[in-house]
PDB file of C-alpha atoms in Angstrom:
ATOM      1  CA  UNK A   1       0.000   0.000   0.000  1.00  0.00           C
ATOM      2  CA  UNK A   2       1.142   3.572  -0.862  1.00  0.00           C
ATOM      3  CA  UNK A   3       2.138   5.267   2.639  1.00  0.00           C
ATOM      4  CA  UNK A   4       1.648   9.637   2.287  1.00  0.00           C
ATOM      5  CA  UNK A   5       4.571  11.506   2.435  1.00  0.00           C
ATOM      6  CA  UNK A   6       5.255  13.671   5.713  1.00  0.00           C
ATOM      7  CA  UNK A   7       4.288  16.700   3.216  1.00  0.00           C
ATOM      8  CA  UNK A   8       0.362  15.671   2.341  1.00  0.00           C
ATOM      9  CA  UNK A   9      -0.177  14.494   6.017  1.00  0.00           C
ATOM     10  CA  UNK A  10      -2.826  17.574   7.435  1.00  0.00           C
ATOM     11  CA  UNK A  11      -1.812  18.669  11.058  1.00  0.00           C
ATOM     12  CA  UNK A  12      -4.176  17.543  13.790  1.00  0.00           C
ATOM     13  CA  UNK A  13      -4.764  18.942  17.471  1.00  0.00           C
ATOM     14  CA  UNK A  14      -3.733  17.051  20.081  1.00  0.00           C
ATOM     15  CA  UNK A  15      -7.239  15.964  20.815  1.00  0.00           C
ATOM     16  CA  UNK A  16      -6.997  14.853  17.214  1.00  0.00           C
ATOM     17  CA  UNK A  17     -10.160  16.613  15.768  1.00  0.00           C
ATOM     18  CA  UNK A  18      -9.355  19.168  13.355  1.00  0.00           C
ATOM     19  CA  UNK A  19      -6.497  20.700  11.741  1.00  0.00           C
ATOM     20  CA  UNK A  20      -4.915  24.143  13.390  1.00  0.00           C
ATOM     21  CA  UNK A  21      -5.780  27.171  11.826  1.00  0.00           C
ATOM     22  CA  UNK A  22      -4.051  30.329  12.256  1.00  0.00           C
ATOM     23  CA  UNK A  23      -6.994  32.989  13.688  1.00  0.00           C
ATOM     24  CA  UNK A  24      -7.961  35.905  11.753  1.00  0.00           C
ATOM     25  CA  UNK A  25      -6.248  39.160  12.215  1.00  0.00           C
ATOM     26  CA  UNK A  26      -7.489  42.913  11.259  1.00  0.00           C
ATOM     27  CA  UNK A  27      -4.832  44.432   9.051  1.00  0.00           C
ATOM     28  CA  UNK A  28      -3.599  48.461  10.275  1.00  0.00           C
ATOM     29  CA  UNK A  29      -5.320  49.575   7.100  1.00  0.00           C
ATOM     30  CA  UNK A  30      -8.860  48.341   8.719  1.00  0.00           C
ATOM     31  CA  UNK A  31      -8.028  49.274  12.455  1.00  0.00           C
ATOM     32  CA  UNK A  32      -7.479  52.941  11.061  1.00  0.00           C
ATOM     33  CA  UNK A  33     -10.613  52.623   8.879  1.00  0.00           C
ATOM     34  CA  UNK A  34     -12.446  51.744  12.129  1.00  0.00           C
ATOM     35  CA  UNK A  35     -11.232  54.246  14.349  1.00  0.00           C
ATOM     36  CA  UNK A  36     -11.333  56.708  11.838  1.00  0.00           C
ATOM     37  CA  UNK A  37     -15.655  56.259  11.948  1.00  0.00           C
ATOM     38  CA  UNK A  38     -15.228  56.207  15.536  1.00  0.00           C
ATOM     39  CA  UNK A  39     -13.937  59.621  16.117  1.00  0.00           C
ATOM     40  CA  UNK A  40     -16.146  61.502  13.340  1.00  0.00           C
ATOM     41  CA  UNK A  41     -19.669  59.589  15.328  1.00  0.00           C
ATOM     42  CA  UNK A  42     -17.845  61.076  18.151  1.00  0.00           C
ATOM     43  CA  UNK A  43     -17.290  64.506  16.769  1.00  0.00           C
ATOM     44  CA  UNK A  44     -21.309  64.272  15.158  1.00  0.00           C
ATOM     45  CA  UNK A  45     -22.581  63.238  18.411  1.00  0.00           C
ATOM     46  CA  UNK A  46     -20.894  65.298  21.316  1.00  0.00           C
ATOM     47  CA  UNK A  47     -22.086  68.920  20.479  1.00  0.00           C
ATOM     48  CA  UNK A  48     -25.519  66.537  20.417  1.00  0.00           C
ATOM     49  CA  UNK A  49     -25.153  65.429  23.885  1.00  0.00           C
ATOM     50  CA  UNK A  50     -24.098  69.186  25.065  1.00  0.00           C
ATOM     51  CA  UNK A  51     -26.788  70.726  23.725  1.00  0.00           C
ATOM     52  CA  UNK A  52     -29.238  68.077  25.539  1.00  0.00           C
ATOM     53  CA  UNK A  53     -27.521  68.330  28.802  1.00  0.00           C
ATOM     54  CA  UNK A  54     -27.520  72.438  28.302  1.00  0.00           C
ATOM     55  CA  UNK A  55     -31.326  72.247  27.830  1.00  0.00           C
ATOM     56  CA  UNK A  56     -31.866  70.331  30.699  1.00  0.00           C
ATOM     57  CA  UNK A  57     -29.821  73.277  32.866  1.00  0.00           C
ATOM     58  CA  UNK A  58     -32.030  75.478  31.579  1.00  0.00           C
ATOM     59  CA  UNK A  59     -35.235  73.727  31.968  1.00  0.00           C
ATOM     60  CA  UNK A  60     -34.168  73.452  36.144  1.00  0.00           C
ATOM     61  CA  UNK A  61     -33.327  76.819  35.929  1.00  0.00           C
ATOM     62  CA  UNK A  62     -36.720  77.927  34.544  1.00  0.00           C
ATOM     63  CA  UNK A  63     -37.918  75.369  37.297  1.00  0.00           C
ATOM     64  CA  UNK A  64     -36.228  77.335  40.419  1.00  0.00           C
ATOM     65  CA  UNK A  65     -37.346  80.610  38.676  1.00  0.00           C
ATOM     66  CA  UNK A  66     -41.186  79.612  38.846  1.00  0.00           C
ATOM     67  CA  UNK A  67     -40.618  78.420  42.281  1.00  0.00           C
ATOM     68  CA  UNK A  68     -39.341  81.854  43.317  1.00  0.00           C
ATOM     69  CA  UNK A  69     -42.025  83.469  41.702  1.00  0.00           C
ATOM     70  CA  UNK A  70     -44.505  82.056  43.483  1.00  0.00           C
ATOM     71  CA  UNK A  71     -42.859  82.570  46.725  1.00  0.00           C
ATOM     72  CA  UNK A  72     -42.254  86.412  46.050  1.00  0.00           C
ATOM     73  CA  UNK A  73     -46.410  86.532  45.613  1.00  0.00           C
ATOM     74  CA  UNK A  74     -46.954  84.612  48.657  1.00  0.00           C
ATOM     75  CA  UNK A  75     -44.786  86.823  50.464  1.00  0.00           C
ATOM     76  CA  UNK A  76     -46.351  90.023  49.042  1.00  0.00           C
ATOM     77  CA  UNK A  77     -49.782  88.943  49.140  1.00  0.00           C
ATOM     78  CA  UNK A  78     -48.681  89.027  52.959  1.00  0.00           C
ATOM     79  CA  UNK A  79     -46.904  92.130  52.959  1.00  0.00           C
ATOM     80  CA  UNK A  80     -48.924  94.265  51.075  1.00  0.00           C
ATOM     81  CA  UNK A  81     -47.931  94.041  47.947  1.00  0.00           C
ATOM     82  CA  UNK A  82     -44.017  94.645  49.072  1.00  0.00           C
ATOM     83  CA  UNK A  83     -41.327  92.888  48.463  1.00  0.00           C
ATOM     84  CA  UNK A  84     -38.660  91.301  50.515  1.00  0.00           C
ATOM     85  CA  UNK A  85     -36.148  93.618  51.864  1.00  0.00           C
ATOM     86  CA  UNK A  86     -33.462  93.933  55.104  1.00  0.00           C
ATOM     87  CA  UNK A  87     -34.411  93.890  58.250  1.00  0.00           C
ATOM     88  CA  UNK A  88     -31.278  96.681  58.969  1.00  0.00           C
ATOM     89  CA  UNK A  89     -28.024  96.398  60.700  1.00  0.00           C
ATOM     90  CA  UNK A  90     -26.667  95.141  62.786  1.00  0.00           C
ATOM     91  CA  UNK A  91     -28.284  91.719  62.677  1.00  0.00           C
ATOM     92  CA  UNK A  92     -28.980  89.908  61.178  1.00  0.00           C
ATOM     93  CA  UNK A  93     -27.831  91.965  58.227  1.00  0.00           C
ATOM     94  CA  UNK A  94     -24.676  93.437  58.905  1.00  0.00           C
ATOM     95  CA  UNK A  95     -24.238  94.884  54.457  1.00  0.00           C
ATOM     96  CA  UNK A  96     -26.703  95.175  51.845  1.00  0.00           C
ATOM     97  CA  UNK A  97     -24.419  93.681  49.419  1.00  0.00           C
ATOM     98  CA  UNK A  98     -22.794  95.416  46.560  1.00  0.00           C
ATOM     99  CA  UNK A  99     -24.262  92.956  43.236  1.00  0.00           C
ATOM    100  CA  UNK A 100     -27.369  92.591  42.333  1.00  0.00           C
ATOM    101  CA  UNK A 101     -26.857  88.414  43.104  1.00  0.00           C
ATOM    102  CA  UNK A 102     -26.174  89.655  46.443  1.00  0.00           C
ATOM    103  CA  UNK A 103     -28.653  88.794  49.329  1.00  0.00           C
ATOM    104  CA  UNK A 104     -28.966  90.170  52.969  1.00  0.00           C
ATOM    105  CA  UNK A 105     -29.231  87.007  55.427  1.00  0.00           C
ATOM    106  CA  UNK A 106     -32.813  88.720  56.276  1.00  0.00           C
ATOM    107  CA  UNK A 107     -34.347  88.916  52.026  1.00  0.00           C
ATOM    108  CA  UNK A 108     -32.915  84.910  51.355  1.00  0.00           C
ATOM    109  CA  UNK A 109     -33.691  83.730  54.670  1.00  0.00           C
ATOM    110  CA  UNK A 110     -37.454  85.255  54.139  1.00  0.00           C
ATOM    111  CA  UNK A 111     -37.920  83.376  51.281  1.00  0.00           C
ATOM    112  CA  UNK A 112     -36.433  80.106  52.461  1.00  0.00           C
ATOM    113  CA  UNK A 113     -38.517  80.442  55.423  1.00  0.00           C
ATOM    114  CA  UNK A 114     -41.754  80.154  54.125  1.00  0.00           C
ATOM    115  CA  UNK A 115     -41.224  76.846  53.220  1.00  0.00           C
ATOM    116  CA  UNK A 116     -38.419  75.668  56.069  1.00  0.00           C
ATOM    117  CA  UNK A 117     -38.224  76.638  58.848  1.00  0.00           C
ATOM    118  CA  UNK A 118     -34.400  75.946  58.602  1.00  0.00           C
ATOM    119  CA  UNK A 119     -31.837  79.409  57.868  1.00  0.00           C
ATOM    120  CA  UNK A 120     -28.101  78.856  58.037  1.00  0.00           C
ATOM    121  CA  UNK A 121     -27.875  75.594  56.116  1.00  0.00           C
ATOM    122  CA  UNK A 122     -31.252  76.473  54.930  1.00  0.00           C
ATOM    123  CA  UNK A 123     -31.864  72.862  52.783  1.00  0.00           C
ATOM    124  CA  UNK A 124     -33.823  74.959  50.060  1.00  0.00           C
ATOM    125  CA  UNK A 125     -30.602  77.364  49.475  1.00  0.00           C
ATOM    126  CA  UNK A 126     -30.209  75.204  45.972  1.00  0.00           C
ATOM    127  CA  UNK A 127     -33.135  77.048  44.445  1.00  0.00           C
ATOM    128  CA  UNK A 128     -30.593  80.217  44.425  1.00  0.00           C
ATOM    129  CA  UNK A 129     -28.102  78.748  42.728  1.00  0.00           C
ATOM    130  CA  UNK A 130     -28.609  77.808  38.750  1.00  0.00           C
ATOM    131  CA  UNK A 131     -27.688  74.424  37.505  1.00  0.00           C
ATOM    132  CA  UNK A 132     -26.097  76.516  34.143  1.00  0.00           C
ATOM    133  CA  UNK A 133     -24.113  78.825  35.293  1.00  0.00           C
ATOM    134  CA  UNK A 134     -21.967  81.804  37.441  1.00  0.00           C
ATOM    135  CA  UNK A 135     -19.453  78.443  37.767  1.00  0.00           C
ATOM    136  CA  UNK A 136     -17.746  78.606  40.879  1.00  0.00           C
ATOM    137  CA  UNK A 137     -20.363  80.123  42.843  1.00  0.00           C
ATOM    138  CA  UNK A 138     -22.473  77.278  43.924  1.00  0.00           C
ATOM    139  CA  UNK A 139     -24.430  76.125  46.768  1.00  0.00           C
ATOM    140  CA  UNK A 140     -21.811  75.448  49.255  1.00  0.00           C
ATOM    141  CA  UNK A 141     -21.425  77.283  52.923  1.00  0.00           C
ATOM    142  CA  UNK A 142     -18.557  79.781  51.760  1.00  0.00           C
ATOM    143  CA  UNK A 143     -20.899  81.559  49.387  1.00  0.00           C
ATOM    144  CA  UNK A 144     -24.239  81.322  51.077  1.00  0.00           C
ATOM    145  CA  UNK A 145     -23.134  82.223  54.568  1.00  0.00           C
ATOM    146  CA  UNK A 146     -20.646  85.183  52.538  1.00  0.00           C
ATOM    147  CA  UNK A 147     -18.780  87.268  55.419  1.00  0.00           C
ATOM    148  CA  UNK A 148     -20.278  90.218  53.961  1.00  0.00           C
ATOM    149  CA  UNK A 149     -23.123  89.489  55.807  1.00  0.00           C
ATOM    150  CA  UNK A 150     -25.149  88.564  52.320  1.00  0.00           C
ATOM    151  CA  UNK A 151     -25.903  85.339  50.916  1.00  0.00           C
ATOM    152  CA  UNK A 152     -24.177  85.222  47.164  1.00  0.00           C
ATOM    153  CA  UNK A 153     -26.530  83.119  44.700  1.00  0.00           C
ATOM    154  CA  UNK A 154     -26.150  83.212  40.867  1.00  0.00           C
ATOM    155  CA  UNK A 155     -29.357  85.228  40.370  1.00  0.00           C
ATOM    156  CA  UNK A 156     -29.839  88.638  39.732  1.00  0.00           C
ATOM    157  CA  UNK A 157     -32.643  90.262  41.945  1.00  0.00           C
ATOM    158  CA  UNK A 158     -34.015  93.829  40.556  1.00  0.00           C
ATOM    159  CA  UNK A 159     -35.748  94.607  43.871  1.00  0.00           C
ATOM    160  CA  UNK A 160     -34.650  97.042  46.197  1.00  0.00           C
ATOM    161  CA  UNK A 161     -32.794  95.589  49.597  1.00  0.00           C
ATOM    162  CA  UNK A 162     -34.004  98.646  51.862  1.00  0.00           C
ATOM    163  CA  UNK A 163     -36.982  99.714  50.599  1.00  0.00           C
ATOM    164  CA  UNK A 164     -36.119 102.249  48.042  1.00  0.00           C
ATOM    165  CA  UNK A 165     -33.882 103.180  44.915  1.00  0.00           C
ATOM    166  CA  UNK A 166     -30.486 103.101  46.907  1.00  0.00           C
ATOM    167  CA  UNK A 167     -28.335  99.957  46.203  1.00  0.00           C
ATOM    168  CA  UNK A 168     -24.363 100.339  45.260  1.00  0.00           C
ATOM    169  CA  UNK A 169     -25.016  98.133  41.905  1.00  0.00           C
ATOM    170  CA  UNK A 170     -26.217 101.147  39.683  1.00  0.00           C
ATOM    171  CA  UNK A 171     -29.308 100.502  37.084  1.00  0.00           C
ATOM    172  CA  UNK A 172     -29.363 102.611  34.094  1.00  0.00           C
ATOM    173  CA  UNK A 173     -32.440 104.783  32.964  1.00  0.00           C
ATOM    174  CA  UNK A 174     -35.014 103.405  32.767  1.00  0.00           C
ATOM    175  CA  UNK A 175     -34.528 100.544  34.664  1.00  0.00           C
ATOM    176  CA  UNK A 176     -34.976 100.490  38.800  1.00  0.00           C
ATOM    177  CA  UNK A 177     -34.748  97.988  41.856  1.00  0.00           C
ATOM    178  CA  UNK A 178     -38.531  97.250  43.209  1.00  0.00           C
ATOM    179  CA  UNK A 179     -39.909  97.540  45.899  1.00  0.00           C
ATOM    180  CA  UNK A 180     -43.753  96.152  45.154  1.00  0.00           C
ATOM    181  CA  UNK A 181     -45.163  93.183  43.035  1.00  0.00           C
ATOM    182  CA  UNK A 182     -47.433  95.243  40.850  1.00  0.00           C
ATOM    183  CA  UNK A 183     -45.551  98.455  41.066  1.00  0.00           C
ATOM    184  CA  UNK A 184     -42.888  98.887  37.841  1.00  0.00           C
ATOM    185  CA  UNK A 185     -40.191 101.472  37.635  1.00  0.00           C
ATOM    186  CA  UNK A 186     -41.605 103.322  35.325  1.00  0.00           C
ATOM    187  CA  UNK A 187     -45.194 104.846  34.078  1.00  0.00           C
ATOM    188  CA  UNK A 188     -43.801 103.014  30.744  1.00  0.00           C
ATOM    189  CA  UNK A 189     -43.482  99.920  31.847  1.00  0.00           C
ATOM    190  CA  UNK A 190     -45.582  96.993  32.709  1.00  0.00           C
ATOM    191  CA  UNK A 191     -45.838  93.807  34.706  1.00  0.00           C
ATOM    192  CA  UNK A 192     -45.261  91.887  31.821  1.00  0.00           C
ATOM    193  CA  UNK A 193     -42.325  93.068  30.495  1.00  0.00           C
ATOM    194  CA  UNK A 194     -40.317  94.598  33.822  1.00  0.00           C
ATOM    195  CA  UNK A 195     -37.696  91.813  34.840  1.00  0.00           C
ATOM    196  CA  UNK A 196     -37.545  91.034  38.595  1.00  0.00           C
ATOM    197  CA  UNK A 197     -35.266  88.061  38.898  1.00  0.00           C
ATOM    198  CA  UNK A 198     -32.518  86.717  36.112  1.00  0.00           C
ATOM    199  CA  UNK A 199     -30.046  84.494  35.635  1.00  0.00           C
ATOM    200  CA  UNK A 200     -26.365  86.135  35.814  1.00  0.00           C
ATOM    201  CA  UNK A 201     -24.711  87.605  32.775  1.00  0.00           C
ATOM    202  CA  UNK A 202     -21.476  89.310  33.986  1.00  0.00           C
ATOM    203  CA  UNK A 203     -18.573  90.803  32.294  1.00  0.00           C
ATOM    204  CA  UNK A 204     -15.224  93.110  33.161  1.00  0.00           C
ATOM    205  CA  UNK A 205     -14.816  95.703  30.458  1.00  0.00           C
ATOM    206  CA  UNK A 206     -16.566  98.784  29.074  1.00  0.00           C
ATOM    207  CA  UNK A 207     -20.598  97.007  29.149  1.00  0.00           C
ATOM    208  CA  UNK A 208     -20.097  95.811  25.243  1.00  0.00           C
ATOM    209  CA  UNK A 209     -20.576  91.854  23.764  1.00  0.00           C
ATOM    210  CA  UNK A 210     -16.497  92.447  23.210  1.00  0.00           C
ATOM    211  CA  UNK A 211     -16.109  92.286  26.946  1.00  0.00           C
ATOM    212  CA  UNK A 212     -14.768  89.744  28.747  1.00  0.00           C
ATOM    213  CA  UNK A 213     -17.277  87.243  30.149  1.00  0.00           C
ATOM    214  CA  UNK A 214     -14.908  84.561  31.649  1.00  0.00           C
ATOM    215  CA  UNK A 215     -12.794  84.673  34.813  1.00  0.00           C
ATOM    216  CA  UNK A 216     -14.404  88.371  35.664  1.00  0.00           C
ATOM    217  CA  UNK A 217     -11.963  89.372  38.783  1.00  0.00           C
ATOM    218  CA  UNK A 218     -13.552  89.988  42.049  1.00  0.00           C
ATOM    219  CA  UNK A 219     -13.400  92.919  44.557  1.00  0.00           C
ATOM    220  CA  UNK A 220     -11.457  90.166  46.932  1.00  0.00           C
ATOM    221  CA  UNK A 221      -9.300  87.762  44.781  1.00  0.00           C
ATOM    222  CA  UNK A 222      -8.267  85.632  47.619  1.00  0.00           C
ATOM    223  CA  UNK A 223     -11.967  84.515  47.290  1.00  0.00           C
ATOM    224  CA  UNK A 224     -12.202  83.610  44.134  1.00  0.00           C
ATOM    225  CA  UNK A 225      -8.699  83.991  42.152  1.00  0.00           C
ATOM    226  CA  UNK A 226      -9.770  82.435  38.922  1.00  0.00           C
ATOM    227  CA  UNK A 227     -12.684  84.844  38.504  1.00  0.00           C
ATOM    228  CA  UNK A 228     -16.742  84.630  37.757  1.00  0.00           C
ATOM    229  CA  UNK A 229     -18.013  82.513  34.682  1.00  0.00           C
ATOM    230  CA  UNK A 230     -21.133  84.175  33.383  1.00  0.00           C
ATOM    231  CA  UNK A 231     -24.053  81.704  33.508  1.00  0.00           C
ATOM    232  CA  UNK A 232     -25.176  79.432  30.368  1.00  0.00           C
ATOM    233  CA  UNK A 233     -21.572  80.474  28.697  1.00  0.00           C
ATOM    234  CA  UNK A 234     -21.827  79.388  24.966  1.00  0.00           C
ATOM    235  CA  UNK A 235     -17.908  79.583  23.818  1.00  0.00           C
ATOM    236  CA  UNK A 236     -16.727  83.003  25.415  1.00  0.00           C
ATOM    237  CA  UNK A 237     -19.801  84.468  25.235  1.00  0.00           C
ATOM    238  CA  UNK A 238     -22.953  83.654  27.421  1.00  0.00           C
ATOM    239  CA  UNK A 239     -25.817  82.177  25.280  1.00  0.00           C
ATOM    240  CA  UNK A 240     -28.930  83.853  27.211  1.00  0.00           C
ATOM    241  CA  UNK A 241     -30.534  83.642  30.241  1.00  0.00           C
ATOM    242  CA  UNK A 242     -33.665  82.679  32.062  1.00  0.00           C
ATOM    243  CA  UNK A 243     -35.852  85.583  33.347  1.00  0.00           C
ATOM    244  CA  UNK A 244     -38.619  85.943  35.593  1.00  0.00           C
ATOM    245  CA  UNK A 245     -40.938  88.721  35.001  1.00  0.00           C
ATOM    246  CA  UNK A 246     -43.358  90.905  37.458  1.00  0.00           C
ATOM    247  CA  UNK A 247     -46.247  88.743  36.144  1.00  0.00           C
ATOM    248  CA  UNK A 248     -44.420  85.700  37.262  1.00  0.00           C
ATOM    249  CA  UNK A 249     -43.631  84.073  33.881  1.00  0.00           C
ATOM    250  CA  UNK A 250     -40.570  83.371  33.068  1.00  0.00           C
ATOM    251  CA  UNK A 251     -38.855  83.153  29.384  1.00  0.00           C
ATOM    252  CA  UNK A 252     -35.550  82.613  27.920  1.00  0.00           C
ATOM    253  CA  UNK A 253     -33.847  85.806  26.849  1.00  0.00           C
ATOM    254  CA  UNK A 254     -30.913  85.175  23.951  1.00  0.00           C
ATOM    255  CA  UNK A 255     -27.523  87.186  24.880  1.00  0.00           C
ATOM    256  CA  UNK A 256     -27.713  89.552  21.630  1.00  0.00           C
ATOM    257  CA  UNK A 257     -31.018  90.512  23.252  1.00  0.00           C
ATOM    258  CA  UNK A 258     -29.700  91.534  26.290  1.00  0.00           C
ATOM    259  CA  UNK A 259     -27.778  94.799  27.715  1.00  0.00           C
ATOM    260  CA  UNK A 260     -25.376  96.015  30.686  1.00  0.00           C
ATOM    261  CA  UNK A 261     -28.182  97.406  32.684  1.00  0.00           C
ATOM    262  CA  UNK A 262     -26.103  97.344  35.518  1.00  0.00           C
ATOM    263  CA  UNK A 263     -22.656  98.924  36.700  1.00  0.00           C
ATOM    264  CA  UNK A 264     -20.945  97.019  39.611  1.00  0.00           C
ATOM    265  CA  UNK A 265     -18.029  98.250  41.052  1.00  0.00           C
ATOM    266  CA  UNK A 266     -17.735 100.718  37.972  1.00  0.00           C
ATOM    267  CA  UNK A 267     -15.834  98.067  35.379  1.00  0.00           C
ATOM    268  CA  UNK A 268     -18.099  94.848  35.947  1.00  0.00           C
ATOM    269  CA  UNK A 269     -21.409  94.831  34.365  1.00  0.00           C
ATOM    270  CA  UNK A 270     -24.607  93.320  34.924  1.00  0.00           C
ATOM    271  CA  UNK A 271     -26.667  92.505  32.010  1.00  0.00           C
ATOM    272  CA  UNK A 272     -30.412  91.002  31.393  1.00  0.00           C
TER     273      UNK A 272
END
């Protein structure tokens, strides 16, 4: 009988099944081809996900915005009409505050209080403080219990801390700080379009959309050395902000629609 040569006998396994086979193996060409898709579903996706997660900031800032507003009409159907404001020095408001974000213990604690009884580490303090913005000034016990004897949030309040016009952030013509629910600045104006409470657009410069709305430099840089972040920053400028009206709606107002109504501390502006 004919016996196969060494060179036509296949090569079994040890278990004597089936022949070894080398295994498959992508060449560098395909593993660039695949990474390559990769990164551009990446690069199509991510300003996708960013733009979901920044709607979602703004929808819980609306959120906090409607809460407020129906606190500010509880407490003025109380108060006839008026709005919060200090209860004077020297406690438990030793400073009015110099920004318009800036909250006497007295104002924030009135607020908080009608729905906790609870003040210092007040548990409803995260309603001041938007999920989108004014980075670095968030809810922790630095900024809400501020030395300055105010509570810092990252909204801006148009209503008057002592009752009338005075307050060391300066409003320009024809705009004015509040001091009653149904009561606007102006003859002009009306409930519906006077803005009580906004998110914070800030900026160091001369008040124009050139200025500077990242790492804004405080009054005391040992606070804060890196500076304020405008809220709901698109790029390096701010993309809008949430504001609540006298007539308690709120609505999204686009940066090129707003202006530096406010002056504080002459080269930092406040703008809604």
């Amino acid at each position: 009988m004919h016996q196969p040569t060494s060179q036509n006998v296949p090569t079994y396994s040890r278990l004597g099944h089936a022949p070894l086979k080398s295994p498959a193996a992508f060449t560098l060409i395909e593993l660039l081809v695949v990474i390559a898709i990769i990164a551009i579903l990446a690069a199509m996706l991510l300003p996708a996900l960013a733009s979901a997660k920044e709607r979602a900031k703004r929808a819980r800032c609306e959120s906090n915005l409607r809460q407020f507003a129906i606190l500010l009409n509880i407490y003025a159907n109380d108060f006839n009409d008026k709005l919060p404001r200090s209860l004077g020095t020297p406690t438990p408001d030793p400073a009015l505050g110099q920004a318009t974000w800036d909250l006497p213990y007295s104002v924030a604690d009135g607020l908080c209080n009608i729905v906790s009884s609870a003040k210092t580490n007040n548990p409803n303090r995260k309603l001041f403080y938007c999920p989108g913005g004014f980075t670095a000034v968030q809810e922790s016990d630095f900024w809400w219990n501020y030395t300055s004897g105010c509570r810092v949030t990252s909204y801006q309040w148009i209503i008057s801390r002592d009752g009338t016009q005075n307050y060391p952030s300066a409003l320009a013509k024809p705009k004015g700080y509040l001091s009653k629910l149904t009561k606007p600045y102006d003859l002009t104006s009306t409930v519906a379009d006077t803005e009580l409470v906004a998110d914070v657009v800030i900026s160091q410069g001369n008040g124009t959309r050139s200025d500077k709305f990242k790492g804004v430099y405080t009054a005391n840089p040992t606070d804060l050395p890196t500076g304020f972040n405008s809220s709901h920053m698109a790029g390096a400028l701010p993309g809008g902000g949430n504001i609540m009206f006298m007539d308690s709606h709120v609505a999204w107002r686009p940066f090129k629609m707003m202006k530096a109504w406010g002056t504080w501390n002459n080269s930092r502006y406040e703008w809604f």
